């Protein structure tokens, strides 16, 4: 039995392969092949553009794949069949960060356009054509929505009056002197599967295990483990310094006057926390990396 899995080609490719690596799956991409190797003999990978992933999973060409909620919405707003895709995991990561992206309506800074209604009868360029048309229909505004092959930010004001574009930080829009008018949707990556594939018990179990490990890898991002020893008399003061997912684990040592403390903390807090722990009586402080946290 083989699971056919789609890996998004393009801007999400490197981040996705790194995420799989932290989850325990090593994917090896060749510049000459659209079929990356993976160190799991039960998985066959294929590189597919995120924009097309929902279509191929929906049609059963792939059992499952990773793509954004935006492209799922775009697929289902068009000719794509609805009700055949099942989301298995919300995986909040993007090209540059571990966060959601936004599709925004933007116009030139010096433009009189201040709202969607100001675009009545005008032209909007975007790659997300169907979802953009649906947005303006909800607004009751008639616009000409044109497909953009890329470099969408440079089109206003000569080639379009406004654009709908994806952004993580807004820096590219600001660099092109564009002002955000409205947010159409937020999006993050999802692991999706075809319901026909999920009807197979083996594939369902395999996909659930993959989803578990991917979510665990994202949960561990930006966190580290911390171990230390402390005298019982100093334990209360040390614990008051330690945040944790639930509560620190405390274990007895061979010396009854001492205990070991194990916890998980945000990596960005370590440089401030360790000196405080040392001053509070901690010894043998060890920081270690985390690949996965299963909640």
Short mmCIF file of C-alpha atoms in Angstrom, two decimals:
data_model
loop_
_atom_site.label_atom_id
_atom_site.label_comp_id
_atom_site.label_asym_id
_atom_site.label_seq_id
_atom_site.Cartn_x
_atom_site.Cartn_y
_atom_site.Cartn_z
CA UNK A 1 0.00 0.00 0.00
CA UNK A 2 1.28 3.47 -0.94
CA UNK A 3 0.11 6.92 0.12
CA UNK A 4 0.28 9.57 -2.61
CA UNK A 5 1.18 12.89 -0.97
CA UNK A 6 1.41 16.30 -2.61
CA UNK A 7 4.16 18.69 -1.48
CA UNK A 8 3.61 22.35 -2.44
CA UNK A 9 6.10 23.54 -5.05
CA UNK A 10 7.20 27.15 -4.98
CA UNK A 11 7.30 29.57 -2.07
CA UNK A 12 6.09 27.01 0.50
CA UNK A 13 8.38 24.21 -0.68
CA UNK A 14 11.42 24.81 1.52
CA UNK A 15 9.37 25.57 4.65
CA UNK A 16 7.30 22.41 4.09
CA UNK A 17 10.33 20.18 3.63
CA UNK A 18 11.91 21.65 6.78
CA UNK A 19 8.68 21.01 8.71
CA UNK A 20 8.59 17.39 7.55
CA UNK A 21 12.22 17.05 8.62
CA UNK A 22 11.38 18.17 12.14
CA UNK A 23 8.45 15.76 12.11
CA UNK A 24 10.84 12.90 11.31
CA UNK A 25 10.40 12.59 7.53
CA UNK A 26 13.42 13.45 5.39
CA UNK A 27 12.44 14.60 1.89
CA UNK A 28 15.09 14.90 -0.83
CA UNK A 29 14.32 17.11 -3.83
CA UNK A 30 16.09 16.90 -7.18
CA UNK A 31 16.00 19.87 -9.53
CA UNK A 32 15.29 17.43 -12.38
CA UNK A 33 12.32 15.60 -10.86
CA UNK A 34 8.87 16.41 -9.57
CA UNK A 35 8.90 13.24 -7.48
CA UNK A 36 11.02 13.88 -4.37
CA UNK A 37 12.44 10.94 -2.45
CA UNK A 38 11.30 10.40 1.14
CA UNK A 39 12.71 8.06 3.75
CA UNK A 40 9.33 6.39 4.29
CA UNK A 41 8.71 3.53 1.82
CA UNK A 42 4.95 3.86 2.31
CA UNK A 43 4.78 7.44 0.97
CA UNK A 44 5.15 8.65 -2.62
CA UNK A 45 5.65 12.41 -2.89
CA UNK A 46 4.86 14.67 -5.82
CA UNK A 47 5.63 18.38 -6.17
CA UNK A 48 2.49 20.32 -7.12
CA UNK A 49 1.88 24.06 -7.09
CA UNK A 50 -0.18 25.03 -4.04
CA UNK A 51 -2.70 26.68 -6.38
CA UNK A 52 -3.47 23.29 -7.96
CA UNK A 53 -3.22 21.03 -4.92
CA UNK A 54 -6.91 21.08 -3.95
CA UNK A 55 -7.89 20.12 -7.49
CA UNK A 56 -5.63 17.07 -7.67
CA UNK A 57 -6.54 15.90 -4.17
CA UNK A 58 -10.23 16.44 -4.94
CA UNK A 59 -9.94 14.46 -8.18
CA UNK A 60 -8.16 11.58 -6.44
CA UNK A 61 -4.87 11.96 -8.32
CA UNK A 62 -3.34 12.47 -4.86
CA UNK A 63 -4.58 11.00 -1.60
CA UNK A 64 -3.55 14.07 0.37
CA UNK A 65 -1.53 17.26 0.10
CA UNK A 66 -0.57 20.53 1.73
CA UNK A 67 -1.95 23.83 0.51
CA UNK A 68 -3.42 27.05 1.84
CA UNK A 69 -7.00 27.69 2.88
CA UNK A 70 -6.95 30.42 0.22
CA UNK A 71 -6.39 27.97 -2.62
CA UNK A 72 -8.97 25.57 -1.22
CA UNK A 73 -11.48 28.43 -1.25
CA UNK A 74 -10.41 29.39 -4.77
CA UNK A 75 -10.88 25.80 -5.95
CA UNK A 76 -14.32 25.42 -4.40
CA UNK A 77 -15.47 28.85 -5.66
CA UNK A 78 -14.91 27.63 -9.20
CA UNK A 79 -15.70 24.36 -10.90
CA UNK A 80 -14.14 22.22 -8.18
CA UNK A 81 -16.32 19.67 -6.43
CA UNK A 82 -17.20 20.56 -2.86
CA UNK A 83 -17.54 18.11 -0.01
CA UNK A 84 -14.78 15.76 -1.14
CA UNK A 85 -11.89 17.41 0.71
CA UNK A 86 -11.31 16.81 4.40
CA UNK A 87 -8.90 19.04 6.38
CA UNK A 88 -6.76 16.94 8.72
CA UNK A 89 -4.51 19.55 10.32
CA UNK A 90 -4.15 23.31 10.57
CA UNK A 91 -0.44 23.95 10.06
CA UNK A 92 0.28 27.59 10.76
CA UNK A 93 3.48 28.29 8.87
CA UNK A 94 4.32 30.32 5.79
CA UNK A 95 7.25 31.23 3.55
CA UNK A 96 8.86 33.64 6.01
CA UNK A 97 7.28 32.91 9.37
CA UNK A 98 5.18 30.64 11.54
CA UNK A 99 2.04 32.69 11.16
CA UNK A 100 -0.96 33.24 8.94
CA UNK A 101 -0.92 35.21 5.70
CA UNK A 102 -3.55 37.70 4.58
CA UNK A 103 -5.11 38.38 1.20
CA UNK A 104 -5.69 42.12 1.14
CA UNK A 105 -7.26 44.68 -1.13
CA UNK A 106 -4.72 47.45 -1.76
CA UNK A 107 -4.57 50.63 -3.80
CA UNK A 108 -1.93 53.31 -4.40
CA UNK A 109 -1.24 55.55 -1.38
CA UNK A 110 -2.11 58.68 -3.35
CA UNK A 111 -5.29 57.17 -4.80
CA UNK A 112 -8.76 58.45 -3.80
CA UNK A 113 -9.83 54.82 -3.29
CA UNK A 114 -10.65 54.30 0.39
CA UNK A 115 -13.07 51.35 0.33
CA UNK A 116 -14.25 48.51 -1.89
CA UNK A 117 -17.21 50.64 -3.01
CA UNK A 118 -14.84 53.19 -4.54
CA UNK A 119 -13.82 50.52 -7.08
CA UNK A 120 -17.22 50.37 -8.81
CA UNK A 121 -16.57 49.83 -12.53
CA UNK A 122 -12.79 49.70 -12.04
CA UNK A 123 -10.16 46.99 -12.56
CA UNK A 124 -8.65 44.81 -9.84
CA UNK A 125 -5.69 42.52 -10.57
CA UNK A 126 -5.09 39.35 -8.58
CA UNK A 127 -4.05 35.72 -8.73
CA UNK A 128 -7.00 34.80 -6.50
CA UNK A 129 -9.65 35.57 -9.11
CA UNK A 130 -12.67 33.53 -7.98
CA UNK A 131 -12.43 34.40 -4.30
CA UNK A 132 -11.95 38.08 -5.22
CA UNK A 133 -15.06 38.05 -7.42
CA UNK A 134 -17.00 36.45 -4.57
CA UNK A 135 -15.78 39.18 -2.20
CA UNK A 136 -16.98 42.01 -4.45
CA UNK A 137 -20.30 40.23 -5.06
CA UNK A 138 -20.84 40.17 -1.29
CA UNK A 139 -20.03 43.89 -1.23
CA UNK A 140 -22.49 44.55 -4.06
CA UNK A 141 -19.75 46.19 -6.13
CA UNK A 142 -19.27 45.55 -9.85
CA UNK A 143 -15.60 45.38 -10.81
CA UNK A 144 -13.46 43.88 -13.53
CA UNK A 145 -11.28 41.23 -11.86
CA UNK A 146 -8.25 40.35 -13.99
CA UNK A 147 -5.91 37.42 -13.44
CA UNK A 148 -2.33 38.40 -12.63
CA UNK A 149 0.56 36.13 -13.52
CA UNK A 150 2.79 37.72 -10.88
CA UNK A 151 4.48 40.98 -9.89
CA UNK A 152 0.98 42.14 -9.00
CA UNK A 153 2.23 44.97 -6.74
CA UNK A 154 3.60 46.94 -9.70
CA UNK A 155 0.34 47.03 -11.66
CA UNK A 156 -1.44 49.99 -10.01
CA UNK A 157 -2.13 52.58 -11.20
CA UNK A 158 -1.24 52.00 -14.86
CA UNK A 159 -2.44 48.42 -15.37
CA UNK A 160 -5.04 48.19 -12.61
CA UNK A 161 -6.80 50.48 -10.17
CA UNK A 162 -6.22 48.15 -7.22
CA UNK A 163 -4.96 44.67 -6.43
CA UNK A 164 -5.79 41.74 -4.18
CA UNK A 165 -2.51 40.27 -3.01
CA UNK A 166 -1.17 37.95 -0.33
CA UNK A 167 1.06 39.39 2.38
CA UNK A 168 2.80 38.22 5.53
CA UNK A 169 4.26 41.50 6.78
CA UNK A 170 3.00 44.13 4.34
CA UNK A 171 6.56 45.21 3.54
CA UNK A 172 6.30 44.55 -0.20
CA UNK A 173 3.09 46.56 -0.42
CA UNK A 174 4.65 49.47 1.45
CA UNK A 175 7.74 49.31 -0.77
CA UNK A 176 5.47 49.74 -3.79
CA UNK A 177 3.57 52.61 -2.11
CA UNK A 178 0.33 50.65 -1.76
CA UNK A 179 -2.18 51.13 1.05
CA UNK A 180 -4.22 48.23 2.46
CA UNK A 181 -7.95 48.95 2.21
CA UNK A 182 -9.47 45.70 3.45
CA UNK A 183 -8.64 42.09 4.29
CA UNK A 184 -10.47 39.48 2.21
CA UNK A 185 -9.29 36.47 4.20
CA UNK A 186 -6.62 35.04 6.41
CA UNK A 187 -5.01 31.81 5.33
CA UNK A 188 -2.67 29.16 6.63
CA UNK A 189 -1.43 25.85 5.32
CA UNK A 190 -3.63 22.79 5.77
CA UNK A 191 -3.06 19.10 5.33
CA UNK A 192 -6.06 17.99 3.27
CA UNK A 193 -7.16 14.56 2.10
CA UNK A 194 -9.67 13.10 -0.31
CA UNK A 195 -12.57 11.49 1.55
CA UNK A 196 -12.22 8.43 -0.68
CA UNK A 197 -8.67 7.96 0.61
CA UNK A 198 -9.88 8.41 4.18
CA UNK A 199 -12.39 5.60 3.66
CA UNK A 200 -9.38 3.25 3.43
CA UNK A 201 -8.45 2.30 7.01
CA UNK A 202 -4.72 2.03 6.27
CA UNK A 203 -4.50 5.41 4.53
CA UNK A 204 -6.62 7.06 7.22
CA UNK A 205 -4.31 5.78 9.97
CA UNK A 206 -1.21 6.80 8.00
CA UNK A 207 -2.53 10.32 7.41
CA UNK A 208 -3.60 10.75 11.02
CA UNK A 209 -0.09 9.79 12.15
CA UNK A 210 1.48 12.25 9.69
CA UNK A 211 -0.89 15.00 10.90
CA UNK A 212 0.00 14.24 14.53
CA UNK A 213 3.74 14.53 13.87
CA UNK A 214 3.44 17.70 11.76
CA UNK A 215 1.35 19.44 14.43
CA UNK A 216 3.84 18.30 17.07
CA UNK A 217 6.72 19.79 15.07
CA UNK A 218 4.92 23.14 14.79
CA UNK A 219 4.08 23.08 18.49
CA UNK A 220 7.79 22.68 19.29
CA UNK A 221 8.86 25.60 17.11
CA UNK A 222 10.41 28.37 19.16
CA UNK A 223 10.49 26.29 22.34
CA UNK A 224 13.28 24.51 24.18
CA UNK A 225 13.53 22.12 27.10
CA UNK A 226 15.24 23.12 30.34
CA UNK A 227 16.59 20.77 33.00
CA UNK A 228 18.13 21.78 36.32
CA UNK A 229 18.83 20.60 39.84
CA UNK A 230 17.85 22.56 42.93
CA UNK A 231 17.76 22.08 46.68
CA UNK A 232 14.27 21.46 48.06
CA UNK A 233 14.55 24.55 50.23
CA UNK A 234 15.05 26.68 47.10
CA UNK A 235 12.44 24.88 44.97
CA UNK A 236 9.56 27.31 45.53
CA UNK A 237 11.62 30.28 44.42
CA UNK A 238 12.82 28.47 41.29
CA UNK A 239 9.30 27.32 40.34
CA UNK A 240 8.02 30.88 40.60
CA UNK A 241 10.37 31.78 37.73
CA UNK A 242 9.33 28.92 35.42
CA UNK A 243 6.44 29.09 32.95
CA UNK A 244 5.41 25.76 31.41
CA UNK A 245 2.86 24.20 29.07
CA UNK A 246 1.18 22.61 32.09
CA UNK A 247 3.55 22.55 35.06
CA UNK A 248 7.23 21.61 35.53
CA UNK A 249 8.10 17.96 36.15
CA UNK A 250 9.86 17.46 39.49
CA UNK A 251 11.82 14.26 40.18
CA UNK A 252 13.59 13.09 43.32
CA UNK A 253 17.38 12.62 43.20
CA UNK A 254 19.57 10.19 45.14
CA UNK A 255 20.32 13.01 47.54
CA UNK A 256 17.02 13.62 49.34
CA UNK A 257 17.82 17.31 49.77
CA UNK A 258 17.83 17.85 45.98
CA UNK A 259 15.29 17.49 43.13
CA UNK A 260 15.50 17.65 39.34
CA UNK A 261 13.20 20.02 37.48
CA UNK A 262 12.29 19.59 33.80
CA UNK A 263 10.18 22.09 31.85
CA UNK A 264 9.48 23.58 28.41
CA UNK A 265 9.85 27.31 27.78
CA UNK A 266 9.92 29.83 24.95
CA UNK A 267 13.43 30.00 23.51
CA UNK A 268 13.37 33.81 23.43
CA UNK A 269 13.07 33.88 27.26
CA UNK A 270 16.12 31.68 27.95
CA UNK A 271 18.79 34.39 27.99
CA UNK A 272 16.94 36.32 30.68
CA UNK A 273 15.75 33.28 32.62
CA UNK A 274 18.96 31.27 33.11
CA UNK A 275 20.80 33.96 35.14
CA UNK A 276 17.73 34.32 37.36
CA UNK A 277 17.54 30.55 37.88
CA UNK A 278 21.21 30.43 38.77
CA UNK A 279 20.77 33.25 41.27
CA UNK A 280 17.79 31.41 42.80
CA UNK A 281 19.96 28.37 43.60
CA UNK A 282 19.69 26.20 40.48
CA UNK A 283 22.65 24.07 39.41
CA UNK A 284 23.40 21.83 36.44
CA UNK A 285 21.17 23.89 34.14
CA UNK A 286 20.85 22.27 30.69
CA UNK A 287 19.01 23.74 27.71
CA UNK A 288 18.12 21.28 24.92
CA UNK A 289 16.33 21.59 21.57
CA UNK A 290 12.88 20.16 20.86
CA UNK A 291 11.70 18.65 17.57
CA UNK A 292 8.16 17.70 18.57
CA UNK A 293 5.65 18.40 21.33
CA UNK A 294 2.60 16.14 21.28
CA UNK A 295 -0.23 17.72 23.24
#
